Structures are given as structure tokens and as C-alpha cells.
Coordinates of C-alpha atoms and ligand atoms in Angstrom, one line a residue:
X1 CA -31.4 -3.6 22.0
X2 CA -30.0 -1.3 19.8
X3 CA -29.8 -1.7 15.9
X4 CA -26.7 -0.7 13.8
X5 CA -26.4 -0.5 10.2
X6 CA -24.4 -2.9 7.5
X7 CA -23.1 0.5 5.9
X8 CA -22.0 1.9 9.0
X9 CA -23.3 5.3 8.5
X10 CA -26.4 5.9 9.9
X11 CA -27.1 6.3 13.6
X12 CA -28.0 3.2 16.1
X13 CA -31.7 3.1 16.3
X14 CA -34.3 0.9 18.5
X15 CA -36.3 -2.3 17.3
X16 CA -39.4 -0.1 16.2
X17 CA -37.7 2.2 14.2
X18 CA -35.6 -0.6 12.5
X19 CA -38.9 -2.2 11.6
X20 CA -40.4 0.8 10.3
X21 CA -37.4 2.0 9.0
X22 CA -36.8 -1.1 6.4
X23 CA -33.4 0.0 4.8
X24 CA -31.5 2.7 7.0
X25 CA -30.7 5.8 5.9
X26 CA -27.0 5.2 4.1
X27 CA -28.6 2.6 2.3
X28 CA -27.6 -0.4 4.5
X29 CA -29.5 -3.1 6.0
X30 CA -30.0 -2.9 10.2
X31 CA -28.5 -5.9 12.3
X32 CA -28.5 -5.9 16.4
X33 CA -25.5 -4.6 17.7
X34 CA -24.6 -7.4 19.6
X35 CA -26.0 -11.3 18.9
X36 CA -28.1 -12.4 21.7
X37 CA -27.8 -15.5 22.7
X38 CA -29.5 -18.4 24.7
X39 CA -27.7 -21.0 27.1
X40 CA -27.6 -24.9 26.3
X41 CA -30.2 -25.1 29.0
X42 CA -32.5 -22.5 27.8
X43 CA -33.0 -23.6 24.3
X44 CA -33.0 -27.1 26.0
X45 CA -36.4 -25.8 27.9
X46 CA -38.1 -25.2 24.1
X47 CA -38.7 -29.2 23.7
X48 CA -42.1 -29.4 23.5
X49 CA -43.0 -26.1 24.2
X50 CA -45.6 -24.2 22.0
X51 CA -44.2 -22.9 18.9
X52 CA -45.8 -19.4 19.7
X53 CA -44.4 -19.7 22.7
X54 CA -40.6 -20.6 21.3
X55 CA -41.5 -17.3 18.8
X56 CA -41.8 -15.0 22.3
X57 CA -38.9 -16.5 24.0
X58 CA -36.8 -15.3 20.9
X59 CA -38.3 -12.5 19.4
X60 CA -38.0 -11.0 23.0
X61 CA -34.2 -10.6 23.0
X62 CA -34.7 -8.7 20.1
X63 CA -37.8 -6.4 20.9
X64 CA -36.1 -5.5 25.0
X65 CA -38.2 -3.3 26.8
X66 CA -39.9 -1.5 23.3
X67 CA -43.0 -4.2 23.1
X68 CA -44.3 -5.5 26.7
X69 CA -44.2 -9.2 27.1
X70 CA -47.5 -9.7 27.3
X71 CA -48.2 -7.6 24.5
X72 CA -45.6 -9.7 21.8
X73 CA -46.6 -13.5 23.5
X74 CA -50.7 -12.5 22.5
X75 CA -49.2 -11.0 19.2
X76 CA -47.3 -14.4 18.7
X77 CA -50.7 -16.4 20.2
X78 CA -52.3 -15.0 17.3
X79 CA -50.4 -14.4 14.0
X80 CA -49.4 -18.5 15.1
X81 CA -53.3 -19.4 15.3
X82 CA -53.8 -18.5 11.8
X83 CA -51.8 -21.5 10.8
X84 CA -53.9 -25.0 10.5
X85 CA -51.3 -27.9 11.7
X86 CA -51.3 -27.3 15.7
X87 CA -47.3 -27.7 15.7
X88 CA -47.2 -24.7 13.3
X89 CA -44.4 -26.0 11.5
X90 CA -44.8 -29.6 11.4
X91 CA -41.5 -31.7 11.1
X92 CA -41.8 -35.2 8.2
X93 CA -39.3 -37.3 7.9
X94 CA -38.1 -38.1 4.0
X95 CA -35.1 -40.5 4.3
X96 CA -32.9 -41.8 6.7
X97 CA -31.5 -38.3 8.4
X98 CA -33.8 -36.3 6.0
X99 CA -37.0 -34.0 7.5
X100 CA -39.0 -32.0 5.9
X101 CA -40.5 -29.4 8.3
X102 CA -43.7 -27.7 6.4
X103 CA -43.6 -23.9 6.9
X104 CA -46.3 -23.9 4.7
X105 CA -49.5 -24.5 7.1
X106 CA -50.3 -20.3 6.8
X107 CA -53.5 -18.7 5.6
X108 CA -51.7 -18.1 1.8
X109 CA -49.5 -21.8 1.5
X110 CA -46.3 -20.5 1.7
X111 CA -43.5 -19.5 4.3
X112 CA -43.3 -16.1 4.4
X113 CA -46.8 -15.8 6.3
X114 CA -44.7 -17.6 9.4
X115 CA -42.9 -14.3 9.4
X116 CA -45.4 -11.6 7.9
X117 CA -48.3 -12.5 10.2
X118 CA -45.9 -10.9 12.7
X119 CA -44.6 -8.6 11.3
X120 CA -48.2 -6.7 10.6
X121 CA -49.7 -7.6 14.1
X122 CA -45.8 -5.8 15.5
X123 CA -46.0 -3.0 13.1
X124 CA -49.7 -2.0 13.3
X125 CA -49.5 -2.4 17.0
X126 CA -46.3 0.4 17.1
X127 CA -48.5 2.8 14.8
X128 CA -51.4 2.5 17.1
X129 CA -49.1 4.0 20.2
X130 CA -47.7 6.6 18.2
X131 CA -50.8 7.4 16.2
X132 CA -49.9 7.1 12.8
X133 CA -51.4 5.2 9.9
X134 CA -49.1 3.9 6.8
X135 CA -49.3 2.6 3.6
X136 CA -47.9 -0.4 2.4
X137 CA -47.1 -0.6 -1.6
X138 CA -46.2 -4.2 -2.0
X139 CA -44.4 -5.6 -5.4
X140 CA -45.2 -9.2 -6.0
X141 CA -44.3 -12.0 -8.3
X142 CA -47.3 -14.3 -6.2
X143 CA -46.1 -15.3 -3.2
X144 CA -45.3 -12.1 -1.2
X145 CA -48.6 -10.4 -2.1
X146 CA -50.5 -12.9 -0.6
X147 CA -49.3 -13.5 2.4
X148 CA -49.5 -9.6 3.1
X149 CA -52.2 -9.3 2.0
X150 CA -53.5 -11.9 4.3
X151 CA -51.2 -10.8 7.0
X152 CA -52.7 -7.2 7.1
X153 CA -56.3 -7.5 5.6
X154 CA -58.6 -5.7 8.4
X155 CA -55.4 -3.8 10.3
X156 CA -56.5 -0.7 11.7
X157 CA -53.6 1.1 11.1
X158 CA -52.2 -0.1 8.2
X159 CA -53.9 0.1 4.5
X160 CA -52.1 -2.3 1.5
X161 CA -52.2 -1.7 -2.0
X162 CA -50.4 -5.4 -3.8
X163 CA -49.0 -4.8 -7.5
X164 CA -49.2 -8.0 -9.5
X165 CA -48.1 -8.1 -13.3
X166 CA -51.4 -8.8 -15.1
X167 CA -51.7 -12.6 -16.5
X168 CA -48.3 -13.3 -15.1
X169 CA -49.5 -14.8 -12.1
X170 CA -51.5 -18.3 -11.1
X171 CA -55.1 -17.5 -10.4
X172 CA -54.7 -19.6 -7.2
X173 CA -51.7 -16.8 -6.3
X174 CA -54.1 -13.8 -7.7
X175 CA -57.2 -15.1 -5.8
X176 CA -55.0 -15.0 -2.3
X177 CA -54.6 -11.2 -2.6
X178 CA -58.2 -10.7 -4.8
X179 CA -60.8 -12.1 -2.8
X180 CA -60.0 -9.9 0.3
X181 CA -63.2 -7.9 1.1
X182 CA -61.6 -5.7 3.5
X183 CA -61.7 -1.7 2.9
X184 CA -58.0 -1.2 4.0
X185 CA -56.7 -3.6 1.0
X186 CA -56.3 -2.7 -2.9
X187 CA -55.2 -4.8 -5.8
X188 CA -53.8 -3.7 -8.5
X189 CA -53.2 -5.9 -11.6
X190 CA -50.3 -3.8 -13.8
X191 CA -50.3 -4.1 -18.1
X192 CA -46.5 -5.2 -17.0
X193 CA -44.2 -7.5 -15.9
X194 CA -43.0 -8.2 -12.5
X195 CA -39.8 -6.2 -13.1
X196 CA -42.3 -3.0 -13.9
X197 CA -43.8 -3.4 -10.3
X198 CA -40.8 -3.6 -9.1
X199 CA -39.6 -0.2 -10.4
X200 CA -43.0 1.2 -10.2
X201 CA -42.2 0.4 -6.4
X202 CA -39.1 2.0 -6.0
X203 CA -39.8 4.9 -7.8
X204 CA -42.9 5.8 -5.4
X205 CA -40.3 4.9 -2.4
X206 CA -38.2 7.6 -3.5
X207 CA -41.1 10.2 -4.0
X208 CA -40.6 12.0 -0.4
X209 CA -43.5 13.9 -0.8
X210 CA -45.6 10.7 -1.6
X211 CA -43.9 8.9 1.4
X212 CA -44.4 11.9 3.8
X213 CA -48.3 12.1 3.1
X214 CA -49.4 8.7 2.7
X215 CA -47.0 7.0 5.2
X216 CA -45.7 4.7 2.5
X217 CA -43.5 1.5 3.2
X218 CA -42.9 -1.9 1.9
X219 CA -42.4 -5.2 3.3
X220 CA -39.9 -7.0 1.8
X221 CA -37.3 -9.4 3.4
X222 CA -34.5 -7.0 4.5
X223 CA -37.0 -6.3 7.4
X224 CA -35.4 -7.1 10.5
X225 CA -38.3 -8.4 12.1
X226 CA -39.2 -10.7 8.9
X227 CA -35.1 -12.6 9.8
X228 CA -35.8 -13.2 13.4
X229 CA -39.5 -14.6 12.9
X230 CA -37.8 -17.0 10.7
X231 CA -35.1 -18.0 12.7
X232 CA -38.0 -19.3 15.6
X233 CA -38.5 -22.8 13.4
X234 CA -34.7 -23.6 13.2
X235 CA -34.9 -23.6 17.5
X236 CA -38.3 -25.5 17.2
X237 CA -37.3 -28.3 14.7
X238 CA -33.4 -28.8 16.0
X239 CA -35.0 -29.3 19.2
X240 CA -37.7 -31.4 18.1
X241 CA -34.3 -33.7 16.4
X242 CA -32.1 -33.4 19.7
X243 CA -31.0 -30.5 19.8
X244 CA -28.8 -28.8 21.6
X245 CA -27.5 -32.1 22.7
X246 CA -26.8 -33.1 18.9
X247 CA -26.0 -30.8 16.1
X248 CA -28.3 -30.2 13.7
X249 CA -27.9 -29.0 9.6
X250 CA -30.2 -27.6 7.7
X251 CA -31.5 -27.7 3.3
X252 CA -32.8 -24.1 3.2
X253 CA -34.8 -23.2 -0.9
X254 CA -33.4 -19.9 -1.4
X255 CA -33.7 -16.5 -3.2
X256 CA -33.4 -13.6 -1.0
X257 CA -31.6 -14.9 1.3
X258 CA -33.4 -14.4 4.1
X259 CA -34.4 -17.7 5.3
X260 CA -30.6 -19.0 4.9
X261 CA -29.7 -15.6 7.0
X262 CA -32.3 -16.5 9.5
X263 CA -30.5 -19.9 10.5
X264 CA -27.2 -18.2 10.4
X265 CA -28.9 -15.9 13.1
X266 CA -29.8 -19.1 15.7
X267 CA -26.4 -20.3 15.1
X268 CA -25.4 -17.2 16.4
X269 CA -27.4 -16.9 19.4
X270 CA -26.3 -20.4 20.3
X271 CA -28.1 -23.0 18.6
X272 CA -26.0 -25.7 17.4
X273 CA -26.4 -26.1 13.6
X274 CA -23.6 -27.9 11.5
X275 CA -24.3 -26.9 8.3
X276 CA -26.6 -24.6 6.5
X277 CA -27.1 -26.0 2.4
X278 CA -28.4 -22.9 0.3
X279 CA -30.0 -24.9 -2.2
X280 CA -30.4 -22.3 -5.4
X281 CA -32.9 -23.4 -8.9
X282 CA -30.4 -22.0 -12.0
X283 CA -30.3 -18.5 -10.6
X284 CA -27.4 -19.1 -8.6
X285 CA -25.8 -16.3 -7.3
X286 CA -25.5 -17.3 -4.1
X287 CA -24.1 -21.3 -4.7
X288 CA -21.1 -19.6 -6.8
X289 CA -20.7 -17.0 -3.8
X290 CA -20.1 -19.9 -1.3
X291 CA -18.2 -22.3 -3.8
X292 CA -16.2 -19.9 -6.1
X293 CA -15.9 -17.0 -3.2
X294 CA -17.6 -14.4 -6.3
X295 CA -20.9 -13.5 -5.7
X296 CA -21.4 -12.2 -9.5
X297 CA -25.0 -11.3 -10.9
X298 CA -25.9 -13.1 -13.6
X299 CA -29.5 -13.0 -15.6
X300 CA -32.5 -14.2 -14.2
X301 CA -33.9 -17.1 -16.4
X302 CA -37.4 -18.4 -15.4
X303 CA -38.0 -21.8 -13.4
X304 CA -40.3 -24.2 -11.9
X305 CA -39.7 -22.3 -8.6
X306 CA -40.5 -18.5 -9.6
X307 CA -39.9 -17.5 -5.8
X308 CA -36.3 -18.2 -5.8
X309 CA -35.8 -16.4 -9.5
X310 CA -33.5 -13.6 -8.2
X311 CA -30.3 -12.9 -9.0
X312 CA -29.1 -10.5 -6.2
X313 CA -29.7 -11.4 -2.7
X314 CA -30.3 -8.5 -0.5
X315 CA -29.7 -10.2 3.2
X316 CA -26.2 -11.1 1.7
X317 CA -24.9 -8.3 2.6
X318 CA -25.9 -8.9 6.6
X319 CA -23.6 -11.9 6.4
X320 CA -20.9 -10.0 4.6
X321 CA -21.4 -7.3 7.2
X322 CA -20.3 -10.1 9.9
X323 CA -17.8 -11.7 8.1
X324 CA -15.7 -9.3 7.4
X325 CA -15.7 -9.0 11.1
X326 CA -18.5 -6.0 11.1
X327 CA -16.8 -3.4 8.8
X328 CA -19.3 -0.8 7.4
X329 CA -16.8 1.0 5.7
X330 CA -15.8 -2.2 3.7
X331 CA -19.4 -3.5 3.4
X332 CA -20.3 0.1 1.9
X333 CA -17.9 -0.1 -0.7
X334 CA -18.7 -3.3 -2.0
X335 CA -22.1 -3.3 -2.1
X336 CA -22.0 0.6 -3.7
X337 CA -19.5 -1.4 -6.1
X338 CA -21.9 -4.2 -6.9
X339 CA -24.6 -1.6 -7.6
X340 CA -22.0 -0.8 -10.3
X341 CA -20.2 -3.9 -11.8
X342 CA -22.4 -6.5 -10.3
X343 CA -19.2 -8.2 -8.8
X344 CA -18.1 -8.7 -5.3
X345 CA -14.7 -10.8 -5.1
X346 CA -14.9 -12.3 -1.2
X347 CA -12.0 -11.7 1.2
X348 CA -10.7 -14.7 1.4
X349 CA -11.0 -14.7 5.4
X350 CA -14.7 -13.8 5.0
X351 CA -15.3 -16.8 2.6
X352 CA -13.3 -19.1 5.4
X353 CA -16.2 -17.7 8.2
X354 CA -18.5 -18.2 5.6
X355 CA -18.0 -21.7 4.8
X356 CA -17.9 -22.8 8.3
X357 CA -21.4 -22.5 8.1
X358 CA -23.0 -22.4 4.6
X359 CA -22.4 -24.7 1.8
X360 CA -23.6 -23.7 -1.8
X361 CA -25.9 -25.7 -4.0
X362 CA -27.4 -25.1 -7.3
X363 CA -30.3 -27.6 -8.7
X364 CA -31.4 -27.0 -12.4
X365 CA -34.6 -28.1 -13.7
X366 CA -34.4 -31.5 -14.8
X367 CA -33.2 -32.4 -11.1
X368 CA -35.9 -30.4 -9.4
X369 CA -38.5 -32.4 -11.6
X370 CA -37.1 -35.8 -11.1
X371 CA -36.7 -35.1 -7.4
X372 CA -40.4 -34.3 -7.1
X373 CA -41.2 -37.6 -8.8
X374 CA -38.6 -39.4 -6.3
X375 CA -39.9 -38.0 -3.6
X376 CA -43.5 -39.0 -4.2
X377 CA -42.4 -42.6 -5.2
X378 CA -40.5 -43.0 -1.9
X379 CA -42.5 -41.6 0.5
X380 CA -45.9 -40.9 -0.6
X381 CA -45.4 -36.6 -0.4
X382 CA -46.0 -34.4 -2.9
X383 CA -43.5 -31.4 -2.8
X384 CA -43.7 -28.5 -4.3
X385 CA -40.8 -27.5 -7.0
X386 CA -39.0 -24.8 -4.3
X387 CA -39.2 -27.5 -1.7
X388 CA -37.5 -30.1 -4.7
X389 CA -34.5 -27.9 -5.1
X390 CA -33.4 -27.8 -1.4
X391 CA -34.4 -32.0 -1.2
X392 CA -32.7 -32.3 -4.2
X393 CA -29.4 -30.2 -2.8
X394 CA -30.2 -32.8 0.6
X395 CA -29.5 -36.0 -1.5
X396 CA -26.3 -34.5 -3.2
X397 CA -25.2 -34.5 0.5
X398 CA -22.6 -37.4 1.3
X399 CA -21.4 -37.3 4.6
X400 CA -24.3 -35.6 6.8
X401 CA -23.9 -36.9 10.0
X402 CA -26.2 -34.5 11.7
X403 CA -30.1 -34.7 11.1
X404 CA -30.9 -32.4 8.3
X405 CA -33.8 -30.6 8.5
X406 CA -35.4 -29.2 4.9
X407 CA -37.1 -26.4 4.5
X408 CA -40.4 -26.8 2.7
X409 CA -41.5 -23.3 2.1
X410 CA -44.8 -24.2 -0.2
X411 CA -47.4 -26.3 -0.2
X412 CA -47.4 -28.4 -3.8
X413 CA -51.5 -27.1 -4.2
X414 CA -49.7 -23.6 -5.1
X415 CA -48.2 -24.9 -8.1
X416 CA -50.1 -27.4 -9.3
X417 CA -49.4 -26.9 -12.7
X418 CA -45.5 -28.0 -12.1
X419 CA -46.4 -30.8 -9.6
X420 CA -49.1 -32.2 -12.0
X421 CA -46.5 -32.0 -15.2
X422 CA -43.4 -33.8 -12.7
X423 CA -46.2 -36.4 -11.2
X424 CA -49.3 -36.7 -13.7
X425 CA -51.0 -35.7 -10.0
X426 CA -52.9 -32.8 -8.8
X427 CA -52.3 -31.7 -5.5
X428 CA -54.9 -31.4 -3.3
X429 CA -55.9 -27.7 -2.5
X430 CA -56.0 -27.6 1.8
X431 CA -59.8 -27.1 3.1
X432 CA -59.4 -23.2 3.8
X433 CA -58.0 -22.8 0.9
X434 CA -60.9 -24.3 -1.2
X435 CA -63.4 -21.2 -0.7
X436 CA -61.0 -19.2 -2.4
X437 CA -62.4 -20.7 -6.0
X438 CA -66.4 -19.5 -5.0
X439 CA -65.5 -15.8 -3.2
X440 CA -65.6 -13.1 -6.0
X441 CA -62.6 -10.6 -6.8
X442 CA -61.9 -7.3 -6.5
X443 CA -58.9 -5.4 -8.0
X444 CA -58.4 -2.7 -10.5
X445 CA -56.2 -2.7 -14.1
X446 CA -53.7 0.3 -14.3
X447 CA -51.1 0.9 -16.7
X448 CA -47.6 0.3 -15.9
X449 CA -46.8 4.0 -15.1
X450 CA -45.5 5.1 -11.3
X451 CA -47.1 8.5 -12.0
X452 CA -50.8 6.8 -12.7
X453 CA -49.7 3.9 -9.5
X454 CA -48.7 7.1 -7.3
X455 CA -52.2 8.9 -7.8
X456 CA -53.9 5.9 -7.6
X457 CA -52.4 5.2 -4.1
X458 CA -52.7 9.0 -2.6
X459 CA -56.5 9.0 -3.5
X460 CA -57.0 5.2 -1.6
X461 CA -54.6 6.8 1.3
X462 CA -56.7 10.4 1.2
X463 CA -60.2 8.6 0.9
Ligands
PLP501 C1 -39.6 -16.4 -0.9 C2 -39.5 -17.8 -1.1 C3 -38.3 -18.5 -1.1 C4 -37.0 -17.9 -0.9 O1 -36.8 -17.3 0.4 P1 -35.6 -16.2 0.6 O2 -35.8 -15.8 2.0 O3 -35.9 -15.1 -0.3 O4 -34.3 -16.9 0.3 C5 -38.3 -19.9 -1.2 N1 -39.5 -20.6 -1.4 C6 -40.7 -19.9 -1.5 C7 -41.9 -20.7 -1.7 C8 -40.8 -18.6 -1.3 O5 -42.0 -17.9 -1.4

């Protein structure tokens, strides 16, 4: 399987350099060149199959011949046994036609470990072969850090320095990344705010020389292989609903847009999924770009559900790429133009294709609150404030016919200070998660200054 770029540009390249890679060279985001896809009796076979299983079956299309299948079903084995519910991503039911499936059963309480566990047992296991070591410099407003941190504490080839902006984060996110005693991992609280890291981040990306000697790369969710992971628990709970022999929609909590993109890529590769709601908190760039046909970047404004506080979507452009019918030349030009003006009218065919799949909802605070409260006072659950917005965007829904599943992308112990101000309750922390309070930290103060980040992370890479 060869991988193309949304920009056009750049040349095809395999799986392992599209993972490595992260953005390709003309500054677009790598997409297979062809969808694969799976018959109505194949994805019928997943019922009650293992979910590490499931992840092989699909991954594989995408990997071909470059990882051997015994190699990516132990990788899967693995990164899938670090969760602590035995269906990995355990399915709920919330209302009549409403499930939640938990994605948040990982080592750090949130989704993206279902797809960063992978994505550090894949990429560390590609460096081994070709002998190389890398450097990961990792940006993090709490969740992210964590779970790669957890993800790639004790790699062999593979050594992580997390940012975090100093007091900006919970302790219980801080203590994820802090308490790791493992000599390839660094933490590094910055006198900053998120928005520092993040440009601390980009500068050292940009620093060739920096990049050449230390191997340095980031993980963020335009990674190829961070989509497809994701799109393994739309096949497992559509199945788990009656799938493919009934359609299936989906409530996805969403920022990036990675998770939304991911069930855009089953639909593609032949699962049958009616609808895909991309519930947004008040940053809602992409619930205008599906209702209005602008996607228009507005300013970010703090919420309950500080993983979703983005206001420009970077998989976006993978679904623009398709819709207008795989045009690099005209993705290029609007996504160099957004760069620009922060505007991007649609094409009013591409917003057709679009809405035959996505429907746009945004969810502001009060509703997010009450819908934690309703939520416990119907069903007994307590959700976490990302989880509310998409359950919230679920009961604006009128005519679902199809069972939707809802994303629930955190567990509520990771914001307990939202959950306990909605519900007077304080979540429970989960058992592995308790140790956390006793182990002692380890992470250094710097100031917010790429030159003093960039030194500090040649002397960890040199040592
Ligand atoms: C990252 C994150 C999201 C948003 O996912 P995207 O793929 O960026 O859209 C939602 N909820 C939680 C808890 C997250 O950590």
C-alpha cells in the first residue's frame, strides 16, 4: 500500500515512511492511495472476535507486506493488554438507541492510548530494523502527554521528552507523565502556557540540524497510523449492534478531528455507518463547517472539555482532500489560504459528499453540565464533560433510526473537578490508577524559550 499526499506534491511513499514521516514534505497530510475495503461477510466474521484481533485484521490492509503478520497481531496482543476491561472498548447502553462505548479503559484514562499504544510498539519496532533511535518532543495540554508517555516509557528505541505548561495542568494529568521512572522519558514543566509549547515545538521541528542529530518527531493526530487504530472500535461496536446487517451512526467528542475522520475511514472500507454527529464544546469550527459549508477559525475560549479546545482541525483537510474528489492542487490552495485568512468557503459539491456522512453539532457549557447531571440521574454513569458534549449532541438527535454509538473518550476520574461541580460527586479514580497519588515525580522547570528546550533535549538525546 502506497501513501499519497493531501497536497499532491510530494512523492508516494510506503506505510513506514508515512508513520515516521508525520506531515509529508509539501506540507500535506498522507492518505492511502486507494481505500481498502472489507466484504459484508468479512466484517460479518468480527462478531465476537477479539478486539486485538479486529485491530490486525484492519490495520493489515494498511501495513501490506512492510510489517509481518505475526509481527503486527503480537504488537496488537500487547499495546491491547494494557487496557483493563477485557472487551477493550466496552459498549453501555444510555437510552433507548443510545451506547456509550468507553475508549477510556487505557493505562492514562483517555482515548488516544487505544491508538498511541500502537503507534509506539509500530514505530519503535521499524527503528529497530533500520537501526535508528528518535526523539519524540511531545506538546501537551494533559491528555496527549500522558498517554505517550505511557505508550513509549521503556522503548528501546525511542526516548520522549513531554512539554506541559507549568500549573496549567491537573495534577492527576501531570502525575500520568511524572511518575514514569524510566531513563528514556523526560518531563518538562514550561513557565508558559500551552500555546508556548506548542511553538516551542514547532520551532525545534523546523531546526534541521536539531532534527538530523537527535532523530526528532512528534506524535500528534495527523499520524496515519493514529486514524486507522481508531477506526478498529467503529468495526468492533457496529458489529457488536448488528452490524453489517443494520446500519449503524455514530456521536463522536471532537477537536482534531481525528476520531470523526477515523469513522469516515470504516465507512469507506465498507462498514455501514449512517451518520457520523461531530459533537463540538463552543470551539466550533468544525459544526459551522458541516452546517454553514465555512470552516472559519474563530478564537479558542476555554471549557469544561479542554481536549476539544482547538479551533483548527488538522485531519479536516483528509476529508477535504476526498471530497473534492482527491484534488491536491485544490486542497493546497486552500489550506495555504487558510494559513492566511483563516477561511475556507466549501465547494458546494464537497459539502453535499460531506453531509452524506457528517452532521455538525456544537454543545456550550450549560448543556454539557446539565447533560452530565442527566446522565447520572437516568442511568447511574458518570461521564466525563468531553463524553457530555457528544451525549448531549445524541439527544438533540430526532429521527435516529440506526443505533448510535457515543464515543466516550475519558474516564469522569480525569476531571473530577468538572464532574464533582455538575454532580456534587467525585468520581472514582480506577484501581491502576490509584498508585499514581503515592509514586514520587520527576520532571524539570525550564523557561519558555526553544533555544533553552532545544539544548535541553540534544544533551538528554547525546547522554
Ligand atoms: C483528543 C481528545 C478528543 C478529541 O479528539 P480529536 O481526534 O482531536 O477530534 C476528545 N476527547 C478527549 C478526552 C480527548 O483527549
Amino acid at each position: 500500500m502506497r501513501y499519497v499526499s493531501t497536497r499532491g506534491q510530494s512523492p508516494s511513499v510506503g506505510f513506514v515512511d508515512a508513520i515516521l514521516a508525520g506531515l509529508a514534505p509539501d506540507g500535506g497530510l498522507y492518505v492511502p492511495e486507494e481505500w481498502p475495503t472489507f466484504s459484508h461477510e468479512e466484517i460479518a466474521a468480527f462478531a465476537g472476535k477479539p478486539y486485538a484481533e479486529v485491530a490486525t485484521a484492519v490495520l493489515g490492509r494498511f501495513t501490506g507486506d512492510e510489517i509481518p503478520a505475526e509481527i503486527l497481531a503480537d504488537m496488537c496482543a500487547e499495546a491491547y493488554a494494557s487496557f483493563t476491561h477485557a472487551a477493550v472498548t466496552p459498549l453501555v447502553q444510555i437510552a433507548p438507541g443510545g451506547f456509550l462505548a468507553e475508549l477510556h479503559h487505557g493505562p492514562s484514562l483517555a482515548f488516544k492510548d487505544v491508538a498511541m499504544q500502537l503507534l509506539a510498539r509500530l514505530s519503535d519496532h521499524v527503528l529497530g530494523l533500520q537501526k535508528r533511535t528518535q526523539t519524540i518532543l511531545c506538546a501537551t495540554s494533559g491528555d496527549t502527554g500522558g498517554a505517550a508517555v505511557e505508550a513509549f516509557r521503556g522503548r528501546a528505541n525511542t526516548r520522549i521528552v513531554a512539554m506541559f505548561p507549568d500549573g496549567r495542568i491537573s495534577e492527576v494529568q501531570r502525575r500520568f507523565m511524572t511518575t514514569a521512572a524510566e531513563s528514556n522519558v523526560r518531563c518538562v514543566a514550561v513557565a508558559g502556557t500551552f500555546d508556548d509549547c506548542q511553538t516551542i515545538l514547532k520551532q525545534a521541528l523546523s531546526d534541521q540540524s536539531l532534527k538530523q542529530s537527535v532523530g526528532l518527531s512528534a506524535v500528534n493526530s495527523i499520524n496515519f497510523a493514529r486514524i486507522v487504530a481508531q477506526s478498529v472500535y467503529y468495526f468492533t461496536t457496529a458489529v457488536a449492534l448488528g452490524a453489517p446487517h443494520r446500519e449503524v451512526s455514530f456521536a463522536v467528542p471532537s477537536g482534531n478531528f481525528g476520531d470523526g475522520f477515523a469513522g469516515y475511514v470504516a465507512k469507506r472500507m465498507g462498514l455501514p455507518i449512517a451518520r457520523i454527529v461531530i459533537a463540538t464544546n463552543s470551539n466550533d469550527i468544525l459544526a459551522r463547517a458541516f452546517e454553514e459549508g465555512r470552516y472559519v477559525r474563530g478564537a479558542v475560549a476555554a471549557t469544561q472539555s479542554p481536549a476539544m479546545d482547538i479551533q483548527s482541525a488538522s485531519n479536516f483537510e483528509r476529508l477535504y482532500y476526498e471530497c473534492v474528489r482527491r484534488d491536491g492542487v485544490e486542497t493546497a490552495r486552500a489550506f495555504k489560504a487558510f494559513n492566511e485568512t483563516g477561511v475556507i468557503d466549501i465547494p458546494p459539491q464537497a459539502l453535499t459528499l460531506m453531509r452524506e456522512t457528517f452532521t455538525g453539532v456544537a454543545v456550550g457549557e450549560g448543556d454539557t453540565t446539565r447533560t452530565i447531571v442527566a446522565t447520572l440521574n437516568e442511568t447511574g454513569e458518570l461521564i466525563d464533560p468531553h463524553t457530555a458534549v457528544a451525549v448531549a449532541a445524541f439527544r438533540r438527535l430526532r429521527d435516529h433510526t440506526a443505533p448510535v454509538v457515543i464515543l466516550s473518550t475519558a474516564h469522569a476520574a480525569k476531571f473530577p473537578e468538572a464532574v464533582h461541580a455538575a454532580t456534587g460527586e467525585t468520581p472514582a479514580m480506577p484501581r491502576k490508577a490509584q498508585s499514581l497519588a503515592g509514586k514520587p515525580e520527576r520532571y524539570d522547570r525550564l523557561p519558555a524559550d526553544a533555544e533553552v528546550i532545544k539544548a535541553y533535549v540534544r544533551a538528554f538525546a547525546e547522554a
